[in-house]
Amino acid sequence: MQPLTNRSKIVSNKKMTLAERLYLPGIIGGMLITMKHFLGKKTTIKYPETRKEYSEIYRGRHVLKRDDEGRERCTACGLCALACPAEAISMVAAERKPGEEHLYREEKYAKVYEINMLRCIFCGLCEEACPKEAIFLTKQTVNSGYRRDVFIYGKELLVESVDADKRIDVSKRQTEEVKNFKKEKNQRHNR
Ligand code: SF4
Ligand code: SF4
């Protein structure tokens, strides 16, 4: 009968030699492979003492950015949530009140903004969808935890520090086109 694939093997029924019955060739072959890896270049690192350098465009946990004046950039438009294939983002919008102009850049802001890190697949689509350059992924990883609720990241974990020295640099994540656009002061986006 014709075999269905060309991967079939004819099994030999010949008698095993003494060495084969002692499994010596197999054991010695296995030990040689072990020794080769033991003496060769290590591919593992001693985490957490040693850490690998992540790429500048590594897609780790998110940051909600502030503008140069320290105001939250997010305007709660919901485009990131709409783009998210994992439905990991949820938010509640609120209107900025008089006197809050120094806190929020736009007239509407996210009163609540949450990302479920257990759902997130770190695809970066939220970053791409955002028209306000408010959300970016970063080189930071999500911490492990014993409870599911600790993976719901709210604004207290997502919004970057108001302290200018502690801001997260995302310039390497942006294309030259975006950087040049940001220099155009006549664009409403940049005002
Ligand atoms: S990185 Fe992808 S999966 Fe994660 S929140 Fe953003 S859009 Fe959703
Ligand atoms: S992060 Fe960007 S896309 Fe998401 S709600 Fe805020 S402004 Fe809109």
Short mmCIF file of C-alpha atoms and ligand atoms in Angstrom, two decimals:
data_model
loop_
_atom_site.label_atom_id
_atom_site.label_comp_id
_atom_site.label_asym_id
_atom_site.label_seq_id
_atom_site.Cartn_x
_atom_site.Cartn_y
_atom_site.Cartn_z
CA MET A 1 0.00 0.00 0.00
CA GLN A 2 1.24 3.56 -0.80
CA PRO A 3 2.27 5.47 2.38
CA LEU A 4 0.34 8.71 3.01
CA THR A 5 3.54 10.68 3.69
CA ASN A 6 7.24 10.22 2.98
CA ARG A 7 8.01 10.35 6.71
CA SER A 8 7.39 6.68 7.43
CA LYS A 9 10.39 4.66 8.69
CA ILE A 10 11.12 0.99 8.15
CA VAL A 11 11.78 -0.49 11.60
CA SER A 12 14.66 -2.92 11.69
CA ASN A 13 14.19 -6.16 13.55
CA LYS A 14 17.88 -7.03 13.67
CA LYS A 15 19.28 -8.26 16.99
CA MET A 16 20.95 -5.62 19.19
CA THR A 17 24.70 -5.91 19.89
CA LEU A 18 25.99 -6.21 23.47
CA ALA A 19 26.97 -2.50 23.54
CA GLU A 20 23.53 -1.54 22.33
CA ARG A 21 21.89 -3.71 24.95
CA LEU A 22 23.94 -1.93 27.65
CA TYR A 23 22.76 1.44 26.20
CA LEU A 24 26.40 2.59 26.32
CA PRO A 25 26.55 4.41 22.97
CA GLY A 26 23.37 6.28 23.84
CA ILE A 27 24.60 7.21 27.35
CA ILE A 28 28.03 8.32 26.11
CA GLY A 29 26.45 10.33 23.28
CA GLY A 30 24.13 12.04 25.76
CA MET A 31 27.02 12.83 28.15
CA LEU A 32 29.03 14.35 25.29
CA ILE A 33 26.14 16.67 24.41
CA THR A 34 25.82 17.66 28.10
CA MET A 35 29.56 18.38 28.36
CA LYS A 36 29.48 20.41 25.14
CA HIS A 37 26.77 22.68 26.59
CA PHE A 38 28.41 22.72 30.04
CA LEU A 39 31.71 24.04 28.67
CA GLY A 40 30.27 26.15 25.88
CA LYS A 41 28.90 29.72 25.92
CA LYS A 42 26.12 30.18 28.47
CA THR A 43 22.77 31.19 27.02
CA THR A 44 21.14 31.77 30.43
CA ILE A 45 21.68 34.66 32.85
CA LYS A 46 21.47 34.87 36.65
CA TYR A 47 18.22 36.78 36.89
CA PRO A 48 17.45 39.01 38.83
CA GLU A 49 21.08 39.90 39.66
CA THR A 50 21.88 40.09 35.97
CA ARG A 51 19.38 41.60 33.58
CA LYS A 52 19.33 41.71 29.83
CA GLU A 53 19.20 45.06 28.10
CA TYR A 54 15.84 45.51 26.45
CA SER A 55 15.41 47.10 23.05
CA GLU A 56 14.33 50.75 23.05
CA ILE A 57 11.12 49.69 21.37
CA TYR A 58 10.44 46.72 23.66
CA ARG A 59 6.72 46.49 24.34
CA GLY A 60 6.40 46.31 28.11
CA ARG A 61 3.98 47.92 30.55
CA HIS A 62 2.27 51.15 29.59
CA VAL A 63 2.74 54.72 30.65
CA LEU A 64 0.21 57.53 30.43
CA LYS A 65 2.21 60.58 29.47
CA ARG A 66 2.07 64.16 30.66
CA ASP A 67 2.88 67.13 28.46
CA ASP A 68 5.79 69.52 29.03
CA GLU A 69 3.72 71.46 31.56
CA GLY A 70 2.92 68.34 33.56
CA ARG A 71 -0.70 68.03 32.41
CA GLU A 72 -2.19 64.62 31.59
CA ARG A 73 -2.35 64.21 27.84
CA CYS A 74 -5.16 61.63 27.74
CA THR A 75 -8.52 63.04 26.68
CA ALA A 76 -10.48 59.83 27.27
CA CYS A 77 -11.47 59.54 23.62
CA GLY A 78 -11.57 55.76 23.92
CA LEU A 79 -9.68 55.03 20.69
CA CYS A 80 -7.09 52.92 22.52
CA ALA A 81 -9.85 50.79 24.06
CA LEU A 82 -11.48 50.45 20.66
CA ALA A 83 -8.20 49.35 19.05
CA CYS A 84 -7.34 46.89 21.82
CA PRO A 85 -7.88 43.33 20.54
CA ALA A 86 -7.83 41.94 24.07
CA GLU A 87 -10.42 44.37 25.49
CA ALA A 88 -7.95 45.14 28.24
CA ILE A 89 -8.58 48.88 28.53
CA SER A 90 -11.49 50.57 30.28
CA MET A 91 -12.03 54.17 31.28
CA VAL A 92 -14.49 56.68 32.65
CA ALA A 93 -14.38 60.15 31.12
CA ALA A 94 -14.99 63.40 32.98
CA GLU A 95 -15.12 67.06 32.05
CA ARG A 96 -12.35 69.36 33.15
CA LYS A 97 -13.59 71.99 35.59
CA PRO A 98 -12.45 75.62 35.65
CA GLY A 99 -9.21 75.78 37.60
CA GLU A 100 -8.09 72.32 36.51
CA GLU A 101 -6.33 73.50 33.36
CA HIS A 102 -2.96 72.83 35.00
CA LEU A 103 -3.93 69.15 35.55
CA TYR A 104 -5.49 68.11 32.27
CA ARG A 105 -4.44 69.19 28.80
CA GLU A 106 -7.84 68.78 27.15
CA GLU A 107 -11.39 69.69 28.16
CA LYS A 108 -12.17 66.02 28.75
CA TYR A 109 -9.94 63.67 30.71
CA ALA A 110 -9.90 60.10 32.02
CA LYS A 111 -11.22 60.12 35.57
CA VAL A 112 -10.64 56.37 35.68
CA TYR A 113 -8.26 54.58 33.32
CA GLU A 114 -7.50 50.91 33.81
CA ILE A 115 -5.53 48.28 31.93
CA ASN A 116 -5.93 44.62 32.77
CA MET A 117 -2.38 43.35 32.41
CA LEU A 118 -3.58 39.75 32.48
CA ARG A 119 -5.55 40.38 29.31
CA CYS A 120 -2.98 42.58 27.58
CA ILE A 121 -0.92 40.92 24.87
CA PHE A 122 1.45 43.91 24.53
CA CYS A 123 0.67 44.32 20.86
CA GLY A 124 1.09 48.12 20.96
CA LEU A 125 -2.12 48.90 19.06
CA CYS A 126 -3.28 51.26 21.82
CA GLU A 127 -0.09 53.27 21.34
CA GLU A 128 -0.67 53.44 17.60
CA ALA A 129 -4.33 54.42 17.94
CA CYS A 130 -3.81 57.29 20.38
CA PRO A 131 -4.19 60.69 18.68
CA LYS A 132 -2.81 62.58 21.70
CA GLU A 133 0.45 60.67 22.25
CA ALA A 134 -0.88 59.91 25.67
CA ILE A 135 -0.23 56.21 25.93
CA PHE A 136 3.04 54.43 25.20
CA LEU A 137 4.43 51.03 25.99
CA THR A 138 7.76 51.06 27.83
CA LYS A 139 10.78 48.90 28.58
CA GLN A 140 9.43 48.14 32.05
CA THR A 141 7.96 44.73 32.71
CA VAL A 142 4.79 43.92 34.64
CA ASN A 143 5.54 42.66 38.14
CA SER A 144 4.42 39.20 39.13
CA GLY A 145 1.72 38.83 41.75
CA TYR A 146 -0.33 36.31 43.71
CA ARG A 147 -3.73 37.92 43.21
CA ARG A 148 -5.53 38.73 39.99
CA ASP A 149 -6.64 42.19 41.15
CA VAL A 150 -3.05 43.46 41.39
CA PHE A 151 -2.82 43.19 37.62
CA ILE A 152 -5.50 45.83 37.08
CA TYR A 153 -3.34 48.90 36.63
CA GLY A 154 -5.11 52.16 37.37
CA LYS A 155 -3.97 55.73 36.90
CA GLU A 156 -1.84 55.61 40.04
CA LEU A 157 0.41 53.08 38.29
CA LEU A 158 0.04 54.26 34.71
CA VAL A 159 0.35 58.05 34.78
CA GLU A 160 3.99 59.14 34.83
CA SER A 161 5.46 61.27 37.57
CA VAL A 162 4.77 64.99 37.48
CA ASP A 163 8.45 65.44 38.37
CA ALA A 164 10.19 66.35 35.09
CA ASP A 165 13.33 64.35 36.06
CA LYS A 166 11.32 61.16 36.47
CA ARG A 167 9.47 61.32 33.15
CA ILE A 168 9.76 58.32 30.86
CA ASP A 169 11.55 59.03 27.60
CA VAL A 170 9.53 57.63 24.71
CA SER A 171 11.27 59.55 21.92
CA LYS A 172 12.92 56.36 20.60
CA ARG A 173 9.48 54.88 20.02
CA GLN A 174 8.44 57.67 17.72
CA THR A 175 9.21 57.91 14.02
CA GLU A 176 11.05 60.92 12.54
CA GLU A 177 7.76 61.90 10.89
CA VAL A 178 6.02 62.17 14.28
CA LYS A 179 8.95 64.03 15.84
CA ASN A 180 8.98 66.58 13.00
CA PHE A 181 5.21 67.00 13.24
CA LYS A 182 5.54 67.77 16.95
CA LYS A 183 7.85 70.70 16.14
CA GLU A 184 5.13 72.45 14.13
CA LYS A 185 3.75 74.92 16.64
CA ASN A 186 0.86 75.98 14.37
CA GLN A 187 -0.70 72.53 14.74
CA ARG A 188 -3.45 72.46 17.37
CA HIS A 189 -2.11 69.10 18.48
CA ASN A 190 1.11 70.76 19.63
CA ARG A 191 -0.39 73.76 21.37
S1 SF4 B 1 -0.83 46.58 24.14
FE1 SF4 B 1 -2.44 45.68 22.84
S2 SF4 B 1 -3.50 44.26 24.18
FE2 SF4 B 1 -2.30 45.60 25.52
S3 SF4 B 1 -3.72 47.23 26.10
FE3 SF4 B 1 -2.60 47.94 24.28
S4 SF4 B 1 -3.91 47.35 22.54
FE4 SF4 B 1 -4.61 46.19 24.32
S1 SF4 B 2 -4.81 57.12 25.83
FE1 SF4 B 2 -5.04 58.20 23.88
S2 SF4 B 2 -6.45 56.93 22.68
FE2 SF4 B 2 -6.62 56.29 24.82
S3 SF4 B 2 -8.33 57.47 25.62
FE3 SF4 B 2 -6.45 58.61 26.09
S4 SF4 B 2 -6.22 60.04 24.38
FE4 SF4 B 2 -7.68 58.48 23.71
#
